[in-house]
PDB file of C-alpha atoms in Angstrom:
ATOM      1  CA  UNK E 299      14.745  -8.173   0.856  1.00  0.00           C
ATOM      2  CA  UNK E 300      12.926  -4.322   1.570  1.00  0.00           C
ATOM      3  CA  UNK E 301       9.897  -3.573  -0.655  1.00  0.00           C
ATOM      4  CA  UNK E 302       8.974  -0.883  -2.131  1.00  0.00           C
ATOM      5  CA  UNK E 303       4.911  -0.793  -2.716  1.00  0.00           C
ATOM      6  CA  UNK E 304       2.710   2.388  -4.094  1.00  0.00           C
ATOM      7  CA  UNK E 305      -0.484   3.426  -2.534  1.00  0.00           C
ATOM      8  CA  UNK E 306      -2.594   5.112  -5.004  1.00  0.00           C
ATOM      9  CA  UNK E 307      -4.579   8.490  -5.387  1.00  0.00           C
ATOM     10  CA  UNK E 308      -5.179   8.755  -9.209  1.00  0.00           C
ATOM     11  CA  UNK E 309      -6.061  12.956  -8.180  1.00  0.00           C
ATOM     12  CA  UNK E 310      -2.277  13.252  -7.805  1.00  0.00           C
ATOM     13  CA  UNK E 311      -1.337  11.027 -10.445  1.00  0.00           C
ATOM     14  CA  UNK E 312       0.679  12.755 -13.806  1.00  0.00           C
ATOM     15  CA  UNK E 313      -0.729  11.507 -16.601  1.00  0.00           C
ATOM     16  CA  UNK E 314      -2.716   8.194 -17.249  1.00  0.00           C
ATOM     17  CA  UNK E 315      -3.633   6.883 -14.426  1.00  0.00           C
ATOM     18  CA  UNK E 316      -3.903   3.386 -16.301  1.00  0.00           C
ATOM     19  CA  UNK E 317      -0.501   3.789 -17.944  1.00  0.00           C
ATOM     20  CA  UNK E 318       0.839   4.638 -14.877  1.00  0.00           C
ATOM     21  CA  UNK E 319      -0.724   1.066 -12.928  1.00  0.00           C
ATOM     22  CA  UNK E 320       0.933  -0.433 -15.859  1.00  0.00           C
ATOM     23  CA  UNK E 321       4.274   0.852 -15.396  1.00  0.00           C
ATOM     24  CA  UNK E 322       4.271   0.196 -12.096  1.00  0.00           C
ATOM     25  CA  UNK E 323       3.368  -3.251 -12.661  1.00  0.00           C
ATOM     26  CA  UNK E 324       6.073  -4.039 -15.297  1.00  0.00           C
ATOM     27  CA  UNK E 325       8.589  -2.475 -12.970  1.00  0.00           C
ATOM     28  CA  UNK E 326       7.622  -5.332 -10.202  1.00  0.00           C
ATOM     29  CA  UNK E 327       6.370  -2.580  -7.693  1.00  0.00           C
ATOM     30  CA  UNK E 328       3.369  -3.741  -5.807  1.00  0.00           C
ATOM     31  CA  UNK E 329       0.233  -1.440  -5.933  1.00  0.00           C
ATOM     32  CA  UNK E 330      -2.463  -1.163  -3.436  1.00  0.00           C
ATOM     33  CA  UNK E 331      -5.318   0.410  -5.213  1.00  0.00           C
ATOM     34  CA  UNK E 332      -7.029   2.975  -2.333  1.00  0.00           C
ATOM     35  CA  UNK E 333      -8.955   5.422  -4.313  1.00  0.00           C
ATOM     36  CA  UNK E 334     -10.713   6.494  -0.703  1.00  0.00           C
ATOM     37  CA  UNK E 335     -12.936   9.261  -2.637  1.00  0.00           C
ATOM     38  CA  UNK E 336     -15.054   6.270  -4.548  1.00  0.00           C
ATOM     39  CA  UNK E 337     -18.464   4.724  -3.898  1.00  0.00           C
ATOM     40  CA  UNK E 338     -18.354   0.665  -3.861  1.00  0.00           C
ATOM     41  CA  UNK E 339     -19.718   0.716  -7.577  1.00  0.00           C
ATOM     42  CA  UNK E 340     -17.489   3.493  -8.908  1.00  0.00           C
ATOM     43  CA  UNK E 341     -14.332   1.293  -7.319  1.00  0.00           C
ATOM     44  CA  UNK E 342     -15.350  -1.542  -8.856  1.00  0.00           C
ATOM     45  CA  UNK E 343     -15.476  -0.261 -12.167  1.00  0.00           C
ATOM     46  CA  UNK E 344     -12.383   1.331 -11.907  1.00  0.00           C
ATOM     47  CA  UNK E 345     -10.583  -1.742 -10.332  1.00  0.00           C
ATOM     48  CA  UNK E 346     -11.668  -4.018 -13.408  1.00  0.00           C
ATOM     49  CA  UNK E 347     -10.137  -1.381 -15.512  1.00  0.00           C
ATOM     50  CA  UNK E 348      -6.947  -1.459 -13.795  1.00  0.00           C
ATOM     51  CA  UNK E 349      -6.832  -5.239 -13.020  1.00  0.00           C
ATOM     52  CA  UNK E 350      -6.746  -5.647 -16.939  1.00  0.00           C
ATOM     53  CA  UNK E 351      -3.090  -3.812 -16.654  1.00  0.00           C
ATOM     54  CA  UNK E 352      -2.006  -5.097 -13.501  1.00  0.00           C
ATOM     55  CA  UNK E 353      -3.489  -8.546 -12.286  1.00  0.00           C
ATOM     56  CA  UNK E 354      -1.729  -9.042  -8.847  1.00  0.00           C
ATOM     57  CA  UNK E 355      -3.267  -5.411  -7.578  1.00  0.00           C
ATOM     58  CA  UNK E 356      -4.441  -5.153  -3.710  1.00  0.00           C
ATOM     59  CA  UNK E 357      -7.791  -3.539  -3.845  1.00  0.00           C
ATOM     60  CA  UNK E 358      -8.063  -1.484  -0.613  1.00  0.00           C
ATOM     61  CA  UNK E 359     -11.199  -1.714   1.573  1.00  0.00           C
ATOM     62  CA  UNK E 360     -14.006  -2.590  -0.908  1.00  0.00           C
ATOM     63  CA  UNK E 361     -14.335  -6.367  -0.082  1.00  0.00           C
ATOM     64  CA  UNK E 362     -17.730  -6.825  -2.212  1.00  0.00           C
ATOM     65  CA  UNK E 363     -15.807  -5.556  -5.501  1.00  0.00           C
ATOM     66  CA  UNK E 364     -12.720  -7.694  -4.426  1.00  0.00           C
ATOM     67  CA  UNK E 365     -15.155 -10.744  -4.247  1.00  0.00           C
ATOM     68  CA  UNK E 366     -16.590  -9.791  -7.489  1.00  0.00           C
ATOM     69  CA  UNK E 367     -14.039  -9.188  -9.412  1.00  0.00           C
ATOM     70  CA  UNK E 368     -12.621 -12.757  -8.093  1.00  0.00           C
ATOM     71  CA  UNK E 369      -9.423 -10.883  -6.578  1.00  0.00           C
ATOM     72  CA  UNK E 370      -7.527 -12.549  -3.573  1.00  0.00           C
ATOM     73  CA  UNK E 371      -5.667  -9.704  -2.223  1.00  0.00           C
ATOM     74  CA  UNK E 372      -7.261  -6.851  -0.273  1.00  0.00           C
ATOM     75  CA  UNK E 373      -5.721  -4.285   2.380  1.00  0.00           C
ATOM     76  CA  UNK E 374      -8.344  -3.156   5.007  1.00  0.00           C
ATOM     77  CA  UNK E 375      -8.260  -0.671   7.938  1.00  0.00           C
ATOM     78  CA  UNK E 376      -8.125  -2.253  11.614  1.00  0.00           C
ATOM     79  CA  UNK E 377     -11.465  -1.376  11.754  1.00  0.00           C
ATOM     80  CA  UNK E 378     -12.611  -3.684   9.286  1.00  0.00           C
ATOM     81  CA  UNK E 379     -10.458  -6.843  10.818  1.00  0.00           C
ATOM     82  CA  UNK E 380     -11.751 -10.121  11.442  1.00  0.00           C
ATOM     83  CA  UNK E 381     -10.928 -13.474  10.815  1.00  0.00           C
ATOM     84  CA  UNK E 382     -13.687 -14.485   8.471  1.00  0.00           C
ATOM     85  CA  UNK E 383     -12.907 -11.495   5.981  1.00  0.00           C
ATOM     86  CA  UNK E 384      -8.966 -12.455   6.203  1.00  0.00           C
ATOM     87  CA  UNK E 385      -9.982 -16.138   5.432  1.00  0.00           C
ATOM     88  CA  UNK E 386     -11.825 -14.854   2.190  1.00  0.00           C
ATOM     89  CA  UNK E 387      -8.275 -13.832   0.786  1.00  0.00           C
ATOM     90  CA  UNK E 388      -5.093 -15.149  -0.005  1.00  0.00           C
ATOM     91  CA  UNK E 389      -3.418 -11.492   0.826  1.00  0.00           C
ATOM     92  CA  UNK E 390      -4.642  -9.854   3.479  1.00  0.00           C
ATOM     93  CA  UNK E 391      -2.906  -6.123   4.589  1.00  0.00           C
ATOM     94  CA  UNK E 392      -4.077  -3.956   7.189  1.00  0.00           C
ATOM     95  CA  UNK E 393      -3.326  -0.818   7.921  1.00  0.00           C
ATOM     96  CA  UNK E 394      -2.319  -0.461  12.031  1.00  0.00           C
ATOM     97  CA  UNK E 395      -1.357   2.463  14.311  1.00  0.00           C
ATOM     98  CA  UNK E 396      -0.198   1.163  17.122  1.00  0.00           C
ATOM     99  CA  UNK E 397       1.699  -2.557  18.306  1.00  0.00           C
ATOM    100  CA  UNK E 398      -1.209  -3.673  19.994  1.00  0.00           C
ATOM    101  CA  UNK E 399      -3.300  -3.332  16.881  1.00  0.00           C
ATOM    102  CA  UNK E 400      -0.075  -5.518  14.763  1.00  0.00           C
ATOM    103  CA  UNK E 401      -0.103  -8.146  17.322  1.00  0.00           C
ATOM    104  CA  UNK E 402      -4.002  -8.313  17.269  1.00  0.00           C
ATOM    105  CA  UNK E 403      -3.981  -7.762  13.212  1.00  0.00           C
ATOM    106  CA  UNK E 404      -1.189 -10.951  13.081  1.00  0.00           C
ATOM    107  CA  UNK E 405      -3.721 -12.714  15.222  1.00  0.00           C
ATOM    108  CA  UNK E 406      -6.187 -12.601  13.537  1.00  0.00           C
ATOM    109  CA  UNK E 407      -4.598 -13.458   9.943  1.00  0.00           C
ATOM    110  CA  UNK E 408      -2.887 -10.791   8.356  1.00  0.00           C
ATOM    111  CA  UNK E 409      -0.208 -11.344   6.044  1.00  0.00           C
ATOM    112  CA  UNK E 410       1.310  -7.952   6.400  1.00  0.00           C
ATOM    113  CA  UNK E 411       0.849  -4.539   7.886  1.00  0.00           C
ATOM    114  CA  UNK E 412       1.071  -1.002   7.029  1.00  0.00           C
ATOM    115  CA  UNK E 413       2.333   1.402   9.708  1.00  0.00           C
ATOM    116  CA  UNK E 414       2.215   5.091   9.316  1.00  0.00           C
ATOM    117  CA  UNK E 415       2.466   8.028   9.052  1.00  0.00           C
ATOM    118  CA  UNK E 416       6.006   7.826  10.128  1.00  0.00           C
ATOM    119  CA  UNK E 417       7.141  11.058   8.346  1.00  0.00           C
ATOM    120  CA  UNK E 418       5.180  14.343   7.815  1.00  0.00           C
ATOM    121  CA  UNK E 419       2.874  14.027   4.676  1.00  0.00           C
ATOM    122  CA  UNK E 420       0.427  16.178   3.018  1.00  0.00           C
ATOM    123  CA  UNK E 421      -2.151  13.147   3.142  1.00  0.00           C
ATOM    124  CA  UNK E 422      -2.482  13.809   7.246  1.00  0.00           C
ATOM    125  CA  UNK E 423      -1.563  17.198   7.439  1.00  0.00           C
ATOM    126  CA  UNK E 424      -2.046  18.571  10.787  1.00  0.00           C
ATOM    127  CA  UNK E 425      -1.115  15.282  12.191  1.00  0.00           C
ATOM    128  CA  UNK E 426       2.335  14.944  13.842  1.00  0.00           C
ATOM    129  CA  UNK E 427       4.415  12.470  12.308  1.00  0.00           C
ATOM    130  CA  UNK E 428       4.619   9.088  14.357  1.00  0.00           C
ATOM    131  CA  UNK E 429       8.250   8.897  13.463  1.00  0.00           C
ATOM    132  CA  UNK E 430      11.070   5.460  13.285  1.00  0.00           C
ATOM    133  CA  UNK E 431      10.683   4.594  16.781  1.00  0.00           C
ATOM    134  CA  UNK E 432       7.326   3.615  16.622  1.00  0.00           C
ATOM    135  CA  UNK E 433       7.940   1.869  13.057  1.00  0.00           C
ATOM    136  CA  UNK E 434      10.989   0.187  14.910  1.00  0.00           C
ATOM    137  CA  UNK E 435       8.611  -0.610  17.714  1.00  0.00           C
ATOM    138  CA  UNK E 436       5.691  -2.326  15.155  1.00  0.00           C
ATOM    139  CA  UNK E 437       8.471  -4.188  13.312  1.00  0.00           C
ATOM    140  CA  UNK E 438       9.615  -6.067  16.874  1.00  0.00           C
ATOM    141  CA  UNK E 439       6.361  -6.890  17.945  1.00  0.00           C
ATOM    142  CA  UNK E 440       4.934  -8.996  14.959  1.00  0.00           C
ATOM    143  CA  UNK E 441       6.468 -11.492  12.719  1.00  0.00           C
ATOM    144  CA  UNK E 442       4.732 -10.576   9.330  1.00  0.00           C
ATOM    145  CA  UNK E 443       6.182  -8.006   7.240  1.00  0.00           C
ATOM    146  CA  UNK E 444       5.719  -4.187   8.287  1.00  0.00           C
ATOM    147  CA  UNK E 445       5.916  -1.657   5.557  1.00  0.00           C
ATOM    148  CA  UNK E 446       6.084   2.182   6.767  1.00  0.00           C
ATOM    149  CA  UNK E 447       3.993   4.600   5.605  1.00  0.00           C
ATOM    150  CA  UNK E 448       3.583   8.067   5.114  1.00  0.00           C
ATOM    151  CA  UNK E 449       5.883  10.902   3.934  1.00  0.00           C
ATOM    152  CA  UNK E 450       8.492   7.999   2.240  1.00  0.00           C
ATOM    153  CA  UNK E 451      10.604  10.176  -0.208  1.00  0.00           C
ATOM    154  CA  UNK E 452      13.690   9.006  -1.863  1.00  0.00           C
ATOM    155  CA  UNK E 453      15.598  11.412   0.712  1.00  0.00           C
ATOM    156  CA  UNK E 454      14.748   9.700   4.165  1.00  0.00           C
ATOM    157  CA  UNK E 455      14.013   5.914   2.614  1.00  0.00           C
ATOM    158  CA  UNK E 456      17.336   4.793   4.028  1.00  0.00           C
ATOM    159  CA  UNK E 457      15.924   5.988   7.550  1.00  0.00           C
ATOM    160  CA  UNK E 458      12.983   2.968   6.649  1.00  0.00           C
ATOM    161  CA  UNK E 459      15.488   0.202   5.884  1.00  0.00           C
ATOM    162  CA  UNK E 460      17.668   1.061   9.207  1.00  0.00           C
ATOM    163  CA  UNK E 461      14.040   0.923  11.254  1.00  0.00           C
ATOM    164  CA  UNK E 462      13.628  -2.961  11.175  1.00  0.00           C
ATOM    165  CA  UNK E 463      10.925  -2.671   8.460  1.00  0.00           C
ATOM    166  CA  UNK E 464      10.118  -4.600   5.555  1.00  0.00           C
ATOM    167  CA  UNK E 465       9.589  -1.817   3.256  1.00  0.00           C
ATOM    168  CA  UNK E 466       7.943   1.251   2.453  1.00  0.00           C
ATOM    169  CA  UNK E 467       4.704   2.673   0.773  1.00  0.00           C
ATOM    170  CA  UNK E 468       5.015   5.627  -1.320  1.00  0.00           C
ATOM    171  CA  UNK E 469       1.806   7.363  -2.967  1.00  0.00           C
ATOM    172  CA  UNK E 470       3.102  10.653  -3.888  1.00  0.00           C
ATOM    173  CA  UNK E 471       6.233   9.816  -5.597  1.00  0.00           C
ATOM    174  CA  UNK E 472       5.043   7.548  -7.691  1.00  0.00           C
ATOM    175  CA  UNK E 473       2.155   9.215  -8.678  1.00  0.00           C
ATOM    176  CA  UNK E 474       3.566  12.384  -9.572  1.00  0.00           C
ATOM    177  CA  UNK E 475       7.230  11.026 -11.131  1.00  0.00           C
ATOM    178  CA  UNK E 476       7.393  11.602 -14.713  1.00  0.00           C
ATOM    179  CA  UNK E 477       9.054   7.700 -14.981  1.00  0.00           C
ATOM    180  CA  UNK E 478       8.719   4.702 -12.758  1.00  0.00           C
ATOM    181  CA  UNK E 479      11.747   3.191 -13.471  1.00  0.00           C
ATOM    182  CA  UNK E 480      14.159   5.929 -13.162  1.00  0.00           C
ATOM    183  CA  UNK E 481      12.027   7.010  -9.550  1.00  0.00           C
ATOM    184  CA  UNK E 482      12.952   3.640  -8.653  1.00  0.00           C
ATOM    185  CA  UNK E 483      16.568   4.206  -9.013  1.00  0.00           C
ATOM    186  CA  UNK E 484      16.396   7.705  -6.872  1.00  0.00           C
ATOM    187  CA  UNK E 485      14.637   4.955  -4.339  1.00  0.00           C
ATOM    188  CA  UNK E 486      17.952   2.815  -4.608  1.00  0.00           C
ATOM    189  CA  UNK E 487      16.931  -0.125  -7.391  1.00  0.00           C
ATOM    190  CA  UNK E 488      18.360  -2.723  -5.905  1.00  0.00           C
ATOM    191  CA  UNK E 489      15.981  -2.591  -2.527  1.00  0.00           C
ATOM    192  CA  UNK E 490      13.503  -4.537  -4.892  1.00  0.00           C
ATOM    193  CA  UNK E 491      15.178  -6.740  -6.946  1.00  0.00           C
TER     194      UNK E 491
END
């Protein structure tokens, strides 16, 4: 089953951020609360608020916040990966940038990986995208789900599906759309059912 995830950026969000997360949750979209610009304390305050509308949210990077709030899901960069951290959580995702990193993350106990950036994206301005060949290689190198990330839109998501990836992570589209359900239809709703 091809899965669609949302990686947040509240600065891009049209309307109320908490309402947007609630709408994503109601439409069964897995949400990774990224918010890289926040301090650990500010992130914890935001995460505490968001967990109330999306209890299964995946926190990003802030392990202390996840432990303090009692959540069992975390997403971390490869640089933070170790078996000790991964054993603390029921679901651990890792951002990787090579097949070697993907294999290492799987060996350490990652439950899934995100691999990118696949297409051009404003988040990585000036950096060349890695493309779908890279994503295919990543998907073949491990036995855990691989989610493509970076520049994925309704216009190119079919390419991600055909790459062998388990799914796609989307930021801007979910943060800026007028209606999550209608946006999911554009992405091909039966991909998430």
